[in-house]
Coordinates of C-alpha atoms in Angstrom, one line a residue:
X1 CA -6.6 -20.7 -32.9
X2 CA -3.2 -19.5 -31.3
X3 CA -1.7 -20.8 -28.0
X4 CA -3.2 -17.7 -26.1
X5 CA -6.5 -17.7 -27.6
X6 CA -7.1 -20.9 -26.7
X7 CA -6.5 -20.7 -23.3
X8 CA -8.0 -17.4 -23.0
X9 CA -11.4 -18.7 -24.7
X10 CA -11.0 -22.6 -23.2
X11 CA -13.1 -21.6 -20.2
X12 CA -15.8 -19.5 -22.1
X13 CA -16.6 -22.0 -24.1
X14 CA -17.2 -24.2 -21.0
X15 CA -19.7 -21.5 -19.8
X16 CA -21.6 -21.1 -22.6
X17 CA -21.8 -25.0 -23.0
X18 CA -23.2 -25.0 -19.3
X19 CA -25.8 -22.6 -20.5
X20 CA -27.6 -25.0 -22.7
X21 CA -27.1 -28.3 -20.0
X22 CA -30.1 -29.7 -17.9
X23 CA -29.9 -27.8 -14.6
X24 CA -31.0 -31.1 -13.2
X25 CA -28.1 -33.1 -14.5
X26 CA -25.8 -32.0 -11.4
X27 CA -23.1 -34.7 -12.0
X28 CA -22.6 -33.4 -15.8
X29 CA -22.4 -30.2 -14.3
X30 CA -19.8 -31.0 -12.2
X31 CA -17.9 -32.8 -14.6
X32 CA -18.2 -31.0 -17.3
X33 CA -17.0 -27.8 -15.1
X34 CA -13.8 -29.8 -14.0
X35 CA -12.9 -30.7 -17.1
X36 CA -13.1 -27.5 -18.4
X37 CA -10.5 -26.5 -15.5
X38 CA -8.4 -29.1 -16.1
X39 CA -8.3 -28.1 -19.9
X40 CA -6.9 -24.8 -18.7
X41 CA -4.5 -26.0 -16.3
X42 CA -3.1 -28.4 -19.3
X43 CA -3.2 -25.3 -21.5
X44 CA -1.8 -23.4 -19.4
X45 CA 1.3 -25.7 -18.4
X46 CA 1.8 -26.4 -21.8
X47 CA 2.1 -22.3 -22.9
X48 CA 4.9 -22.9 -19.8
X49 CA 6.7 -25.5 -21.4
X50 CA 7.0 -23.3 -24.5
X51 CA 8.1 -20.2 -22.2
X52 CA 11.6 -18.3 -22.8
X53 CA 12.6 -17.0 -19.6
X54 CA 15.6 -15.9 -21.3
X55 CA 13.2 -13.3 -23.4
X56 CA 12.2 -10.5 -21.5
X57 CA 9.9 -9.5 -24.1
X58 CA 6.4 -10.4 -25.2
X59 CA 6.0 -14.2 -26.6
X60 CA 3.7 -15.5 -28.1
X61 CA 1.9 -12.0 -29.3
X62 CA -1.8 -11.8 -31.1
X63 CA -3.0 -9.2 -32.7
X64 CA -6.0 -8.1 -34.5
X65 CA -7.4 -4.5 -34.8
X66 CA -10.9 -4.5 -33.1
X67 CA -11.6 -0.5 -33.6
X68 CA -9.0 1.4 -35.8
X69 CA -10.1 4.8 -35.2
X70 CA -10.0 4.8 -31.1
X71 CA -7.0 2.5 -31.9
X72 CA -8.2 -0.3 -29.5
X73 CA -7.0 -3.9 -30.9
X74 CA -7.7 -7.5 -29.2
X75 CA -3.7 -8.0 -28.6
X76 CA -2.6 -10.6 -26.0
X77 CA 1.3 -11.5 -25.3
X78 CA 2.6 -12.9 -22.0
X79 CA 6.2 -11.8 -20.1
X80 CA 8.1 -13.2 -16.6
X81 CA 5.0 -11.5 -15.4
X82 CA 1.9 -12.3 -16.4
X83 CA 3.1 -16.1 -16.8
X84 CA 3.5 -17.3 -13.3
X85 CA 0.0 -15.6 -12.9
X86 CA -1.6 -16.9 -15.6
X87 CA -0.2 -20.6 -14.3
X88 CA -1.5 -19.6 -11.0
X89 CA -4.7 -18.9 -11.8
X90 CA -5.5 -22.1 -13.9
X91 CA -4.4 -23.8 -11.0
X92 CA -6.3 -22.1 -8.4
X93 CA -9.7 -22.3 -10.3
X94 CA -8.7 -26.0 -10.8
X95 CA -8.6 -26.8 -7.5
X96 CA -11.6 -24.5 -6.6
X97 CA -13.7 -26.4 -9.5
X98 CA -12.2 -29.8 -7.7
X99 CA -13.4 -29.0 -3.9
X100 CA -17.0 -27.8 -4.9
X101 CA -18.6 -30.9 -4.7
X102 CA -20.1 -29.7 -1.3
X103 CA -22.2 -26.7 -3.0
X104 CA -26.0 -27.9 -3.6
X105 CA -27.7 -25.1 -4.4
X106 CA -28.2 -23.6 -8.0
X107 CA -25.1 -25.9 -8.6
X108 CA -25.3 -24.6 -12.4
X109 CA -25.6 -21.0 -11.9
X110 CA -22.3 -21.8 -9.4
X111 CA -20.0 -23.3 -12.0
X112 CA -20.8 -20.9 -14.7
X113 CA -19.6 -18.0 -12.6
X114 CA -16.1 -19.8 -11.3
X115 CA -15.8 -20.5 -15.3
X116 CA -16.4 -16.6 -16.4
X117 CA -14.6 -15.7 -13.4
X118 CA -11.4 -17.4 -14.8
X119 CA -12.1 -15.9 -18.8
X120 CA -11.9 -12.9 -16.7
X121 CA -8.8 -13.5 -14.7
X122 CA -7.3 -15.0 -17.8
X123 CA -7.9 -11.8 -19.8
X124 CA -6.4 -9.9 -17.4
X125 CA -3.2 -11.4 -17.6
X126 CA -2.7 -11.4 -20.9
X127 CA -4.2 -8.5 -22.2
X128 CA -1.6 -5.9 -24.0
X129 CA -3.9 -3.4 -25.0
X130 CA -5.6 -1.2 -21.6
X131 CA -8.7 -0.7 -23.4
X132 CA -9.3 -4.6 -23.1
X133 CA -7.3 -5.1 -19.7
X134 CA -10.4 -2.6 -18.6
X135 CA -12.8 -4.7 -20.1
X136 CA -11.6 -7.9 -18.4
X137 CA -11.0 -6.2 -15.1
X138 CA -14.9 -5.3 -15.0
X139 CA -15.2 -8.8 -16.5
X140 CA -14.3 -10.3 -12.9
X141 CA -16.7 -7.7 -11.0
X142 CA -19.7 -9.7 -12.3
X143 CA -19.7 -13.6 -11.2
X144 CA -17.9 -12.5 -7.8
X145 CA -20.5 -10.5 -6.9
X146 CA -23.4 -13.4 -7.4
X147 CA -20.4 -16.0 -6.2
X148 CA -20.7 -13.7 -3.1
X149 CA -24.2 -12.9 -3.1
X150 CA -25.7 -15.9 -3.7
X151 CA -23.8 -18.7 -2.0
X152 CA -22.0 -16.8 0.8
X153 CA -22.5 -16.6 4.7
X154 CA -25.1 -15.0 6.6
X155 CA -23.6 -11.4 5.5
X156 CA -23.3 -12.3 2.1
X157 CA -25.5 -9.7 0.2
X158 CA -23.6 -6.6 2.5
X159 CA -20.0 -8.1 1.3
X160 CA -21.1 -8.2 -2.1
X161 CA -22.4 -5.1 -2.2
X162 CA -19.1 -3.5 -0.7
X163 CA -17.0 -5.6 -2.6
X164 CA -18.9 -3.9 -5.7
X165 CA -18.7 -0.5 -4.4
X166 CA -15.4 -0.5 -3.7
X167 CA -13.9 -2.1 -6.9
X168 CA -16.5 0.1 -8.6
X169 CA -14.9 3.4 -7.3
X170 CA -11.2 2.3 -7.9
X171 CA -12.4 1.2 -11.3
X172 CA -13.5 4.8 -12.3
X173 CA -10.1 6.5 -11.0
X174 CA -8.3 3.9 -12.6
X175 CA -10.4 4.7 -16.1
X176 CA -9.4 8.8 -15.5
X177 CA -6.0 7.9 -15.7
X178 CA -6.3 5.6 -18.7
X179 CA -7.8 8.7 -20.4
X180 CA -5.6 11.2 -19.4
X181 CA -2.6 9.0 -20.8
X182 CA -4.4 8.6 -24.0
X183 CA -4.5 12.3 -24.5
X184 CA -0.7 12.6 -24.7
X185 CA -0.9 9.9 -27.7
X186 CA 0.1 12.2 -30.6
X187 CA 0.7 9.1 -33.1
X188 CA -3.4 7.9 -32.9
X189 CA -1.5 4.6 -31.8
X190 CA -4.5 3.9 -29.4
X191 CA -4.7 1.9 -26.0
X192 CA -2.1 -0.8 -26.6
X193 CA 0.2 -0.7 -23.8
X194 CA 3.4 0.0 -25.7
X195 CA 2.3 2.9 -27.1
X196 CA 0.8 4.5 -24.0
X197 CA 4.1 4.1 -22.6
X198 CA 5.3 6.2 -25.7
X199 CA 2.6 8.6 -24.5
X200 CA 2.9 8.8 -21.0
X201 CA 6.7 10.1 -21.5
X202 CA 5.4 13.2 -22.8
X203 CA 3.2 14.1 -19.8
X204 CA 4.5 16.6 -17.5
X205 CA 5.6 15.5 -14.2
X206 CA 2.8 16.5 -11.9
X207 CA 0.0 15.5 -14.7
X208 CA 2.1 11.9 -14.4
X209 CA 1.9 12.0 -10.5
X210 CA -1.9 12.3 -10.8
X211 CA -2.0 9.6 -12.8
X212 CA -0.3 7.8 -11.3
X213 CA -2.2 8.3 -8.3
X214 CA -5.6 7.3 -10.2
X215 CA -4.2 3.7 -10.3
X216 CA -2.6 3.7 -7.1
X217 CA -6.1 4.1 -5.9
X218 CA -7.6 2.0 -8.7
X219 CA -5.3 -1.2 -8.6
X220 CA -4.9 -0.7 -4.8
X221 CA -8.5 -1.7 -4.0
X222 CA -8.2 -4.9 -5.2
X223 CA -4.4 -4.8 -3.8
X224 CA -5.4 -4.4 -1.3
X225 CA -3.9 -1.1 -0.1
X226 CA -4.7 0.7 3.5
X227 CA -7.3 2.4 3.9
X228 CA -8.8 0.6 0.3
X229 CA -9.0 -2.7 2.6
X230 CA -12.5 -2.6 3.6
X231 CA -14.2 -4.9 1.6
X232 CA -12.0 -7.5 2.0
X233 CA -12.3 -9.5 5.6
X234 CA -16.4 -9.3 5.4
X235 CA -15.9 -10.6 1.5
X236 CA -13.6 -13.5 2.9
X237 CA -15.5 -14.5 5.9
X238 CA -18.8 -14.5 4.4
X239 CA -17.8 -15.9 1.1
X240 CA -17.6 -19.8 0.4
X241 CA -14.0 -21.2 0.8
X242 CA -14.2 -22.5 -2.5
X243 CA -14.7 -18.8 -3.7
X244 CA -12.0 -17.6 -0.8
X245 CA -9.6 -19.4 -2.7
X246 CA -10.1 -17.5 -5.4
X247 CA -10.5 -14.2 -4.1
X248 CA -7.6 -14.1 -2.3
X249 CA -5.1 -16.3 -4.5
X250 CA -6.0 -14.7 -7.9
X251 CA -8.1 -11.2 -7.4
X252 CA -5.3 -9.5 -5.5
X253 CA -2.5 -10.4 -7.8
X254 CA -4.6 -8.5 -10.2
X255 CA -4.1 -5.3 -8.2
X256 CA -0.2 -5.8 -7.7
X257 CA -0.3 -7.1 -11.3
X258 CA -1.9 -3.5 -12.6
X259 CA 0.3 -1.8 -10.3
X260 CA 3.6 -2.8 -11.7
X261 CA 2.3 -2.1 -15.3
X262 CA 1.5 1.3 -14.3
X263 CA 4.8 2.1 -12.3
X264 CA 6.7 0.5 -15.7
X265 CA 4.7 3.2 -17.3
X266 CA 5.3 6.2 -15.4
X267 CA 8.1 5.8 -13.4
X268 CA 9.1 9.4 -12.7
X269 CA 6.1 9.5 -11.0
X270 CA 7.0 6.7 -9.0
X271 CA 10.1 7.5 -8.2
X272 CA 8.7 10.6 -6.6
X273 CA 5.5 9.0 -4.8
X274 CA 8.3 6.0 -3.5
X275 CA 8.4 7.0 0.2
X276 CA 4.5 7.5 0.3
X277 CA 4.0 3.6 -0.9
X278 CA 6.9 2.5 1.4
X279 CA 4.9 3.8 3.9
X280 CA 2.0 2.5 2.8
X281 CA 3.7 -1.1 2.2
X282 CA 5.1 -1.1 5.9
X283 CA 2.2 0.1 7.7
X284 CA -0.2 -2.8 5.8
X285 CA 2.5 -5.6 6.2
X286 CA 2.0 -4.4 10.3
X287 CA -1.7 -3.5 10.5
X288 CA -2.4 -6.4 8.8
X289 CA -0.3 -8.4 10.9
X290 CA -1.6 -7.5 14.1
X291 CA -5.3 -7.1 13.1
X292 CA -4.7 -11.0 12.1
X293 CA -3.4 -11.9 15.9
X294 CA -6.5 -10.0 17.1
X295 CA -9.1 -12.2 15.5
X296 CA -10.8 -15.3 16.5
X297 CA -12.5 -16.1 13.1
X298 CA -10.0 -18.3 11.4
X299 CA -10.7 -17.0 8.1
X300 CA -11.1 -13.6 9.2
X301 CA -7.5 -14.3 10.3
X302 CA -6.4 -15.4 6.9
X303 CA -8.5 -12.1 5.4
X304 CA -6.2 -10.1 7.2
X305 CA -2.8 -11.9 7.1
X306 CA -3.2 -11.3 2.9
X307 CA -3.1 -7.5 3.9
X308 CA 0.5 -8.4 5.6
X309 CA 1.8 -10.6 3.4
X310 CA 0.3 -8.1 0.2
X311 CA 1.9 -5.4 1.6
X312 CA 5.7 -7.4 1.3
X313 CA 4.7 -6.9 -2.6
X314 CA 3.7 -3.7 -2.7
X315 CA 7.4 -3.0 -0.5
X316 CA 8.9 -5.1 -3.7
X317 CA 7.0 -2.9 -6.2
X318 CA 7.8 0.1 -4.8
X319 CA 11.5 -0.7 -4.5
X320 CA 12.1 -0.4 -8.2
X321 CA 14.9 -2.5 -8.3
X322 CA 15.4 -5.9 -9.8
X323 CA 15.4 -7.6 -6.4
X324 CA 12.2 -6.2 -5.2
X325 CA 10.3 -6.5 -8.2
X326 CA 11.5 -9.9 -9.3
X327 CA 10.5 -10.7 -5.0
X328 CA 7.5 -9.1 -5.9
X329 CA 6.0 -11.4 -8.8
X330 CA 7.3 -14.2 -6.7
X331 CA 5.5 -13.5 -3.3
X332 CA 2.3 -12.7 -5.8
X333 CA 2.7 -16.4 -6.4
X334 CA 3.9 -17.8 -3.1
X335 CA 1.1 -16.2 -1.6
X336 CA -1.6 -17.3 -3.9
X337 CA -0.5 -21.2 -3.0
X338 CA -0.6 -20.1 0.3
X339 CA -3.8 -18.3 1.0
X340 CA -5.5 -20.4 -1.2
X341 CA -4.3 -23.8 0.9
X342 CA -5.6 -22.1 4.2
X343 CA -9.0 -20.8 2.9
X344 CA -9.7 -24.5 1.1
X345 CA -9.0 -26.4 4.7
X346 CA -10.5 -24.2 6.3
X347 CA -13.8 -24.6 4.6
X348 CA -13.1 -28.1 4.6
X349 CA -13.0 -28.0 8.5
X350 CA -16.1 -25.6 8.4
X351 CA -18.3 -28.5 6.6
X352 CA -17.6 -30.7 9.3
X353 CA -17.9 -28.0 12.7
X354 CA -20.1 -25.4 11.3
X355 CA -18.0 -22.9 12.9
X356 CA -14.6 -20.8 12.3
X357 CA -14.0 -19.8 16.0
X358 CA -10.5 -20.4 16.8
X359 CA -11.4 -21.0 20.5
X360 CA -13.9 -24.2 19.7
X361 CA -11.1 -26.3 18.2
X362 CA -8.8 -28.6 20.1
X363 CA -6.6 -31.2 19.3
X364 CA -7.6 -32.6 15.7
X365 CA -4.2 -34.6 15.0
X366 CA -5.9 -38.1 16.2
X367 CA -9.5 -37.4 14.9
X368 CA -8.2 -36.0 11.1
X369 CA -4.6 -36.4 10.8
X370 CA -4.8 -36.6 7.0
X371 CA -6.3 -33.1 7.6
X372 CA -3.6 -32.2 10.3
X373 CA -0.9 -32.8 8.0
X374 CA -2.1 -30.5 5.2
X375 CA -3.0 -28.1 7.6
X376 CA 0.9 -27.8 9.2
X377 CA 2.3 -27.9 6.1
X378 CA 0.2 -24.8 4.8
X379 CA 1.0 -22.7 8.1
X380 CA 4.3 -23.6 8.4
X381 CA 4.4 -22.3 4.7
X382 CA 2.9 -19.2 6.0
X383 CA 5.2 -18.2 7.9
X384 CA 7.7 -18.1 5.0
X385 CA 10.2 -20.8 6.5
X386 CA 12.9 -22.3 4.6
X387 CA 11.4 -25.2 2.2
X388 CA 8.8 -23.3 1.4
X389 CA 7.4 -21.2 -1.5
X390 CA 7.6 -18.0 0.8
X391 CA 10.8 -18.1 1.4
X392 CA 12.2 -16.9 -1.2
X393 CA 10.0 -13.7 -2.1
X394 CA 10.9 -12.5 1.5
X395 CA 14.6 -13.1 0.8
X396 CA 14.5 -10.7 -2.3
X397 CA 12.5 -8.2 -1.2
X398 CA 14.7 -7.8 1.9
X399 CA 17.9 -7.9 -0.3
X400 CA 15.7 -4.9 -2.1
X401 CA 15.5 -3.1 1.1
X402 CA 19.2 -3.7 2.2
X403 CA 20.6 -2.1 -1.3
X404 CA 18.5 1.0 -0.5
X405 CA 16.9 1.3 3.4
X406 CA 18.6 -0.6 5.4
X407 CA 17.2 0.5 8.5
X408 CA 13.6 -0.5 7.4
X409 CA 14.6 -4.0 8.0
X410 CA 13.4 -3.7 11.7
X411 CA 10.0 -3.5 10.6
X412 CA 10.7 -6.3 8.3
X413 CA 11.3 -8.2 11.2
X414 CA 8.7 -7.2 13.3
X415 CA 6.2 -8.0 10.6
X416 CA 7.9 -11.7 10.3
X417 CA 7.4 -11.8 14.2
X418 CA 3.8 -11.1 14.2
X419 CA 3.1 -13.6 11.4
X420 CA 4.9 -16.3 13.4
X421 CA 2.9 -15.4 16.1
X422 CA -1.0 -15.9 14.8
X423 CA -0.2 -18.7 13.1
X424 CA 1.9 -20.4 15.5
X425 CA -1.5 -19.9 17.8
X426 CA -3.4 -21.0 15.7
X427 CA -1.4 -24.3 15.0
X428 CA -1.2 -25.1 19.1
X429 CA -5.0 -24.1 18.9
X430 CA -5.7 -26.7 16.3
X431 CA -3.8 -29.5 16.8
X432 CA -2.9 -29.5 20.9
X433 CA -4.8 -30.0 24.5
X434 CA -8.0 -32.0 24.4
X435 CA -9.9 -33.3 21.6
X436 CA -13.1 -31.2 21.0
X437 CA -16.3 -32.9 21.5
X438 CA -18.1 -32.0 18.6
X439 CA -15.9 -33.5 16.2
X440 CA -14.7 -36.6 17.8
X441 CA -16.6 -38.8 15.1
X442 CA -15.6 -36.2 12.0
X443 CA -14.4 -37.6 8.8
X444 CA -11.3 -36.8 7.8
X445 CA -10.5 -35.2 4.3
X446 CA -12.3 -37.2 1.4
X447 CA -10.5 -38.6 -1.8
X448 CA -10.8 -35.2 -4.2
X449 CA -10.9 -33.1 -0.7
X450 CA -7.2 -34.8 -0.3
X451 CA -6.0 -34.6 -3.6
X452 CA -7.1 -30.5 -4.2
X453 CA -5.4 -29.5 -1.1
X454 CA -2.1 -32.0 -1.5
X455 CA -2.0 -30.3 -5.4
X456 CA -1.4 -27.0 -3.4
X457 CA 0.8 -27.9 -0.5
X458 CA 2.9 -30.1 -3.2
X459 CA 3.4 -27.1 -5.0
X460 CA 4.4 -24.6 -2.1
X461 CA 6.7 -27.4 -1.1
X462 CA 8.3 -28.1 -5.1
X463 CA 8.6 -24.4 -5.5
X464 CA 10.4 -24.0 -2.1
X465 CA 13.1 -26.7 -2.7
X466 CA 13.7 -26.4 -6.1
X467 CA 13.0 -22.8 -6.7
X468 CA 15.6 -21.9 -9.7
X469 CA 13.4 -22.5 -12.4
X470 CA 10.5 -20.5 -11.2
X471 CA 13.3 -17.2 -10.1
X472 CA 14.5 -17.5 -13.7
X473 CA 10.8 -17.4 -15.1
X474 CA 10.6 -13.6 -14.2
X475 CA 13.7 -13.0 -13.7
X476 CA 14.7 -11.4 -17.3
X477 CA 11.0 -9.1 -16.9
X478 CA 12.3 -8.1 -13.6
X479 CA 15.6 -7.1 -15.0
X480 CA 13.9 -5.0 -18.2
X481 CA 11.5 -3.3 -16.1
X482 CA 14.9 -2.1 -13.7
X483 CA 16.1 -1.2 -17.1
X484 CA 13.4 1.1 -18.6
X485 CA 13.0 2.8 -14.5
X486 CA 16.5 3.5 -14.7
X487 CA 16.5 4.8 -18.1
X488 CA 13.4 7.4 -17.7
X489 CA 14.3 8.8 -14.1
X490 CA 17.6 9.2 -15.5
X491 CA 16.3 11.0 -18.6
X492 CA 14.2 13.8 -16.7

């Protein structure tokens, strides 16, 4: 079995193993979960080490014809773009896997769907053929919804049920679009993504446009995009941070990750929808901002600072130039390290206070300063200062909006502002004035509690100072897709 195979099918075969073990054996449960993450995150570092960055192209390419008369095929290949996700999400769900000890209830049932979850995620990312990205993408739908559902907050069965709706309906629009393209495929070459970029060059213009709005509104769900945000802060809140972690680090990369696939594809139509998404970009990067000051759930305040910091990649997408889309890829990761730090302290802190209101915390720096440090480090990284793995994204994508709208950077800064702002609050919230009461005799973070969140803040902080290797991983991507945009706007 082949390099991408192997990882694709390493967390499958964990699944179906934990099918057939005792339910009542919760330790081999555990383990045998973990070690199944930890498989993946080898697997996945070593497909890195092997990693050209100097190739734009595919690597490591399978292929094998699954129906030769709708032309589908089960072909997988990985670029500067699905890598650093691919990385990212063996990471995330090995950390996830790591902090679950806390979860008691149908611990089986849990593990099984973080495992699928990540055969899912995994698919996604490397899938070359849109017929099986489609597949995968539903793929995800299922264990989030009983991840949700079944071990989530009080709310838990409404923010499954919108989360489901909502990725439900974008799924269908996305799924018109991949049918219209098809219908321009004159050589029977099927689904696989090189040859529906073939086809969609010999769409007309407004047919493309349409298309191209069926994913905007199909990838921006998951993106997520204003107004297609709904489903996200009740899914966060209610969901456990374990889950959170997930959700936010890995399941919106895969609407930014679509997105750039489809504006490779068709990027006449684009080029022509470019101020709408703009728009769209800015106003999310603001809304989400302030929406985040506003709230006094902290993880409702995370929920709604990933529509900010989201909408600095959908500004880098819709740039289509190297700077913003190579910023792009790299804020899809930043972010995911990020957002996924917060959500896992915060449930941490949540199993000790039962509650996530900002204004029932005090100082927590002499009760958990193990805790306090991790929890700096992550904001600080938040607000996308120097040293850490934010920094950089926000530095290309404003370089991408200097080369073309310069005046845009005021709400640039404005954004940056707000974002200082919450989580500048919430840092004096947390870790000044008095101690609080109910947690004077806490514990402070736990052995594998310590050692899943220092895996993530050690990784913002590598990435941060030593950031060349991980620019130059999508680098050469970024610089092809400028390449084909270029070369198909300037052909019509």
């Amino acid at each position: 079995m082949r390099i991408l195979s192997l990882l694709l099918w390493t967390p499958a075969v964990g699944a179906l193993l934990l099918v057939f073990f005792p339910s009542h054996q919760v330790r081999g449960i555990r383990w045998l979960a973990n070690g199944f993450g930890l498989l993946s995150l080898l697997l996945a570092c070593y497909l890195l080490s092997l990693f050209k960055p100097s190739d734009a192209g595919l690597q490591f390419s399978e292929f094998f014809p699954l129906n030769p008369n709708l032309g589908s095929a089960y072909a997988l290949g990985v670029d500067g773009l699905s890598m650093p996700m691919l990385m990212l999400s063996a990471l995330l769900t090995s950390v996830s896997l790591l902090a679950s000890f806390s979860i008691n209830s149908a611990v089986k049932g849990y593990y099984l769907c973080i495992l699928l979850l990540e055969f899912g995620v995994t698919g996604v990312f490397m899938a070359q053929d849109w017929a099986l990205f489609y597949i995968f993408w539903e793929v995800t739908l299922i264990p989030l919804f009983f991840l949700i559902g079944r071990w989530g907050g009080k709310r838990r069965h409404a923010a499954s049920l919108n989360f489901v709706l909502y990725t439900m309906v974008g799924s269908v629009f996305m799924l018109l679009s991949l049918l219209a393209v098809s219908q321009y495929d004159l050589h029977h070459a099927g689904s696989l993504m090189t040859s529906m970029h073939q086809a969609a060059q010999d769409m007309p213009l407004y047919e493309q446009i349409l298309v191209l709005a069926g994913f905007i509104l199909g990838f921006g769900v998951k993106l997520p995009i204003f107004p297609m945000h709904g489903w996200l802060p009740l899914a966060h809140v209610e969901a456990p941070a374990q889950v959170s972690v997930l959700l936010s680090g890995i399941l919106l990369k895969m609407g930014a990750y679509g997105l750039i696939r489809a504006a490779v594809m068709l990027p006449e139509a684009t080029h022509i929808l470019q101020p709408l998404l703009i728009f769209l970009a800015l106003f999310g990067m603001l809304y989400g901002g302030l929406l985040a000051w506003r709230q006094t759930n902290l993880k409702g305040m995370v929920a709604y600072s990933s529509i900010s910091h989201m909408g600095l990649v959908l500004f880098g997408i819709a740039s289509l130039n190297e700077a913003g889309l190579n910023g792009a890829i790299q804020q899809m990761t930043a972010h995911g390290l990020v957002s996924g730090a917060l959500f896992l302290l915060l449930g941490l802190l949540y199993l000790r206070s039962h509650t996530m209101s900002i204004q029932e915390y005090g100082n927590l720096l002499p009760i958990m300063p193990r805790f306090a440090c991790m929890m700096i480090l992550a904001l600080f990284a938040g607000m996308g200062l120097p040293g850490f793995a934010g920094f950089i994204p926000e530095l290309h994508t404003l370089i991408s909006c200097l080369q073309t709208w310069p005046w845009l950077i005021v709400f640039f800064g404005i954004a940056i502002l707000i974002s200082a702002a919450y989580l500048l609050r919430t840092l004096t919230r947390l870790f000044t004035g008095p101690n609080p009461a109910k947690l004077v005799d806490a514990n402070d973070l736990q052995s594998h509690e310590l050692l899943a969140s220092g895996v993530l803040i050690a990784s913002i902080i590598l990435l941060g100072l030593m950031p060349s290797r991980w620019i130059e991983l999508s680098a050469g991507t970024a610089a092809n897709f400028q390449h084909i945009i270029n070369q198909r706007i300037a052909q019509k």
